[in-house]
């Protein structure tokens, strides 16, 4: 009974992956959120306006949390780096491993911003809390040289 149940639960994921694979030729896959890549490189290379929610979920996995941004758009929050594994032993001798991140541990936060059609239209980057980072739109406009003021963009932390 259990193998049948497992197959029934994984079948929708296989079908969704196959459907995405059929679209993969049309989609430009985004860079992964890692602590090895510089944030500016990730934001510069992120394809905006073409990645739907399903492809974002398949590529990045489940978001740490979802939220509604001040502009009313949906955001998916991902954190990378700075987390340390800690194993604790419960009084019943059961061990639990948790990943902890304290302030200033180099945690990078990327937030995917979706439009009303469910397509990624921007990526927000923060390193030390709110309002201290960059956006993919900001970085890409600076690269193209349009729509930004002097000294706006790269290097803001």
mmCIF file of C-alpha atoms in Angstrom:
data_model
loop_
_atom_site.group_PDB
_atom_site.id
_atom_site.type_symbol
_atom_site.label_atom_id
_atom_site.label_comp_id
_atom_site.label_asym_id
_atom_site.label_seq_id
_atom_site.Cartn_x
_atom_site.Cartn_y
_atom_site.Cartn_z
ATOM 1 C CA UNK A 1 0.000 0.000 0.000
ATOM 2 C CA UNK A 2 2.795 2.409 0.916
ATOM 3 C CA UNK A 3 4.646 2.138 -2.451
ATOM 4 C CA UNK A 4 1.379 2.836 -4.284
ATOM 5 C CA UNK A 5 0.740 5.891 -2.122
ATOM 6 C CA UNK A 6 4.294 7.140 -2.695
ATOM 7 C CA UNK A 7 3.861 6.730 -6.449
ATOM 8 C CA UNK A 8 0.554 8.606 -6.382
ATOM 9 C CA UNK A 9 2.155 11.441 -4.435
ATOM 10 C CA UNK A 10 5.191 11.738 -6.717
ATOM 11 C CA UNK A 11 3.300 11.393 -9.997
ATOM 12 C CA UNK A 12 2.077 15.030 -10.074
ATOM 13 C CA UNK A 13 5.639 16.249 -9.453
ATOM 14 C CA UNK A 14 6.978 14.115 -12.314
ATOM 15 C CA UNK A 15 4.287 15.392 -14.671
ATOM 16 C CA UNK A 16 4.987 19.008 -13.660
ATOM 17 C CA UNK A 17 8.727 18.508 -14.140
ATOM 18 C CA UNK A 18 8.159 16.995 -17.557
ATOM 19 C CA UNK A 19 5.923 19.916 -18.529
ATOM 20 C CA UNK A 20 8.600 22.340 -17.398
ATOM 21 C CA UNK A 21 11.246 20.416 -19.300
ATOM 22 C CA UNK A 22 9.181 20.916 -22.435
ATOM 23 C CA UNK A 23 9.202 24.664 -21.766
ATOM 24 C CA UNK A 24 12.879 24.742 -20.766
ATOM 25 C CA UNK A 25 13.942 25.523 -24.301
ATOM 26 C CA UNK A 26 11.847 28.693 -24.129
ATOM 27 C CA UNK A 27 12.893 29.748 -20.619
ATOM 28 C CA UNK A 28 16.196 31.279 -19.712
ATOM 29 C CA UNK A 29 16.975 29.662 -16.361
ATOM 30 C CA UNK A 30 18.029 32.064 -13.621
ATOM 31 C CA UNK A 31 21.196 31.783 -11.575
ATOM 32 C CA UNK A 32 20.902 29.970 -8.261
ATOM 33 C CA UNK A 33 20.949 31.852 -4.994
ATOM 34 C CA UNK A 34 24.255 30.842 -3.385
ATOM 35 C CA UNK A 35 26.768 32.521 -1.132
ATOM 36 C CA UNK A 36 29.542 31.731 -3.653
ATOM 37 C CA UNK A 37 28.180 34.144 -6.279
ATOM 38 C CA UNK A 38 28.336 37.893 -5.786
ATOM 39 C CA UNK A 39 24.837 39.395 -5.383
ATOM 40 C CA UNK A 40 25.435 41.850 -8.252
ATOM 41 C CA UNK A 41 26.240 38.938 -10.594
ATOM 42 C CA UNK A 42 23.036 37.119 -9.627
ATOM 43 C CA UNK A 43 20.904 40.252 -10.067
ATOM 44 C CA UNK A 44 22.585 41.168 -13.350
ATOM 45 C CA UNK A 45 21.971 37.706 -14.844
ATOM 46 C CA UNK A 46 18.420 37.119 -13.529
ATOM 47 C CA UNK A 47 15.974 37.046 -16.472
ATOM 48 C CA UNK A 48 13.065 39.329 -15.592
ATOM 49 C CA UNK A 49 9.600 39.016 -17.101
ATOM 50 C CA UNK A 50 9.972 35.417 -18.314
ATOM 51 C CA UNK A 51 10.147 33.084 -15.276
ATOM 52 C CA UNK A 52 6.700 31.914 -14.070
ATOM 53 C CA UNK A 53 6.045 30.786 -10.486
ATOM 54 C CA UNK A 54 6.187 27.101 -11.385
ATOM 55 C CA UNK A 55 9.622 27.444 -12.979
ATOM 56 C CA UNK A 56 10.867 29.570 -10.066
ATOM 57 C CA UNK A 57 9.654 26.929 -7.619
ATOM 58 C CA UNK A 58 11.276 24.131 -9.630
ATOM 59 C CA UNK A 59 14.580 26.003 -9.849
ATOM 60 C CA UNK A 60 14.876 27.577 -6.378
ATOM 61 C CA UNK A 61 12.700 25.245 -4.303
ATOM 62 C CA UNK A 62 10.201 26.244 -1.669
ATOM 63 C CA UNK A 63 10.606 29.766 -0.348
ATOM 64 C CA UNK A 64 11.408 30.357 3.310
ATOM 65 C CA UNK A 65 8.289 32.517 3.466
ATOM 66 C CA UNK A 66 5.918 34.396 1.191
ATOM 67 C CA UNK A 67 4.736 37.936 1.732
ATOM 68 C CA UNK A 68 2.789 40.782 0.211
ATOM 69 C CA UNK A 69 5.073 43.710 -0.586
ATOM 70 C CA UNK A 70 4.089 47.354 0.006
ATOM 71 C CA UNK A 71 3.257 47.693 -3.710
ATOM 72 C CA UNK A 72 0.734 44.826 -3.387
ATOM 73 C CA UNK A 73 2.864 42.300 -5.298
ATOM 74 C CA UNK A 74 3.593 38.807 -3.989
ATOM 75 C CA UNK A 75 7.143 38.052 -2.871
ATOM 76 C CA UNK A 76 8.949 34.786 -2.165
ATOM 77 C CA UNK A 77 11.847 35.093 0.284
ATOM 78 C CA UNK A 78 14.983 32.910 0.088
ATOM 79 C CA UNK A 79 17.934 33.035 2.491
ATOM 80 C CA UNK A 80 21.429 31.741 1.760
ATOM 81 C CA UNK A 81 24.666 31.585 3.731
ATOM 82 C CA UNK A 82 25.466 32.317 7.332
ATOM 83 C CA UNK A 83 23.513 29.424 8.791
ATOM 84 C CA UNK A 84 25.195 26.999 11.138
ATOM 85 C CA UNK A 85 23.947 23.526 11.962
ATOM 86 C CA UNK A 86 23.409 22.931 15.669
ATOM 87 C CA UNK A 87 22.412 19.569 17.094
ATOM 88 C CA UNK A 88 20.473 19.508 20.332
ATOM 89 C CA UNK A 89 19.557 16.525 22.436
ATOM 90 C CA UNK A 90 16.080 16.424 23.897
ATOM 91 C CA UNK A 91 15.671 15.049 27.447
ATOM 92 C CA UNK A 92 14.193 11.929 25.829
ATOM 93 C CA UNK A 93 17.605 11.416 24.120
ATOM 94 C CA UNK A 94 16.141 12.311 20.712
ATOM 95 C CA UNK A 95 18.503 14.497 18.686
ATOM 96 C CA UNK A 96 17.348 17.484 16.617
ATOM 97 C CA UNK A 97 19.471 19.397 14.127
ATOM 98 C CA UNK A 98 18.470 22.971 13.453
ATOM 99 C CA UNK A 99 20.043 25.659 11.304
ATOM 100 C CA UNK A 100 20.560 28.927 13.139
ATOM 101 C CA UNK A 101 21.489 32.311 11.776
ATOM 102 C CA UNK A 102 22.307 35.163 14.075
ATOM 103 C CA UNK A 103 22.532 38.834 13.155
ATOM 104 C CA UNK A 104 25.632 39.687 11.172
ATOM 105 C CA UNK A 105 26.350 36.090 10.130
ATOM 106 C CA UNK A 106 26.391 36.947 6.438
ATOM 107 C CA UNK A 107 22.854 35.818 5.653
ATOM 108 C CA UNK A 108 21.826 36.993 2.211
ATOM 109 C CA UNK A 109 18.157 37.449 1.440
ATOM 110 C CA UNK A 110 16.739 37.310 -2.073
ATOM 111 C CA UNK A 111 13.061 38.082 -2.652
ATOM 112 C CA UNK A 112 11.394 37.175 -5.941
ATOM 113 C CA UNK A 113 8.703 39.712 -6.866
ATOM 114 C CA UNK A 114 5.803 38.418 -8.988
ATOM 115 C CA UNK A 115 3.409 40.423 -11.140
ATOM 116 C CA UNK A 116 -0.327 39.746 -11.314
ATOM 117 C CA UNK A 117 0.256 37.015 -13.933
ATOM 118 C CA UNK A 118 2.691 35.118 -11.682
ATOM 119 C CA UNK A 119 5.891 36.058 -13.517
ATOM 120 C CA UNK A 120 9.102 37.230 -11.790
ATOM 121 C CA UNK A 121 9.418 40.974 -12.462
ATOM 122 C CA UNK A 122 12.160 41.822 -9.961
ATOM 123 C CA UNK A 123 14.544 40.311 -7.412
ATOM 124 C CA UNK A 124 15.251 42.216 -4.198
ATOM 125 C CA UNK A 125 18.539 41.601 -2.403
ATOM 126 C CA UNK A 126 19.261 42.436 1.243
ATOM 127 C CA UNK A 127 22.147 41.518 3.463
ATOM 128 C CA UNK A 128 21.680 43.334 6.765
ATOM 129 C CA UNK A 129 17.937 43.808 7.113
ATOM 130 C CA UNK A 130 15.437 45.936 5.271
ATOM 131 C CA UNK A 131 16.225 48.659 2.732
ATOM 132 C CA UNK A 132 19.979 48.136 2.493
ATOM 133 C CA UNK A 133 20.319 46.193 -0.715
ATOM 134 C CA UNK A 134 19.894 46.155 -4.454
ATOM 135 C CA UNK A 135 17.270 45.110 -6.956
ATOM 136 C CA UNK A 136 17.688 43.299 -10.249
ATOM 137 C CA UNK A 137 15.907 46.146 -12.053
ATOM 138 C CA UNK A 138 18.323 48.650 -10.524
ATOM 139 C CA UNK A 139 21.426 46.652 -11.484
ATOM 140 C CA UNK A 140 20.213 45.844 -14.999
ATOM 141 C CA UNK A 141 19.226 49.459 -15.705
ATOM 142 C CA UNK A 142 22.632 50.627 -14.557
ATOM 143 C CA UNK A 143 24.300 48.128 -16.895
ATOM 144 C CA UNK A 144 22.166 49.367 -19.805
ATOM 145 C CA UNK A 145 22.755 52.974 -18.726
ATOM 146 C CA UNK A 146 19.105 54.007 -18.640
ATOM 147 C CA UNK A 147 16.762 55.282 -15.958
ATOM 148 C CA UNK A 148 19.181 55.668 -13.047
ATOM 149 C CA UNK A 149 20.718 58.642 -11.350
ATOM 150 C CA UNK A 150 24.467 59.005 -10.946
ATOM 151 C CA UNK A 151 25.881 56.867 -8.088
ATOM 152 C CA UNK A 152 22.633 54.914 -7.771
ATOM 153 C CA UNK A 153 22.873 51.153 -7.783
ATOM 154 C CA UNK A 154 25.932 48.979 -7.369
ATOM 155 C CA UNK A 155 27.776 49.083 -4.084
ATOM 156 C CA UNK A 156 24.811 50.126 -1.924
ATOM 157 C CA UNK A 157 24.777 48.095 1.269
#
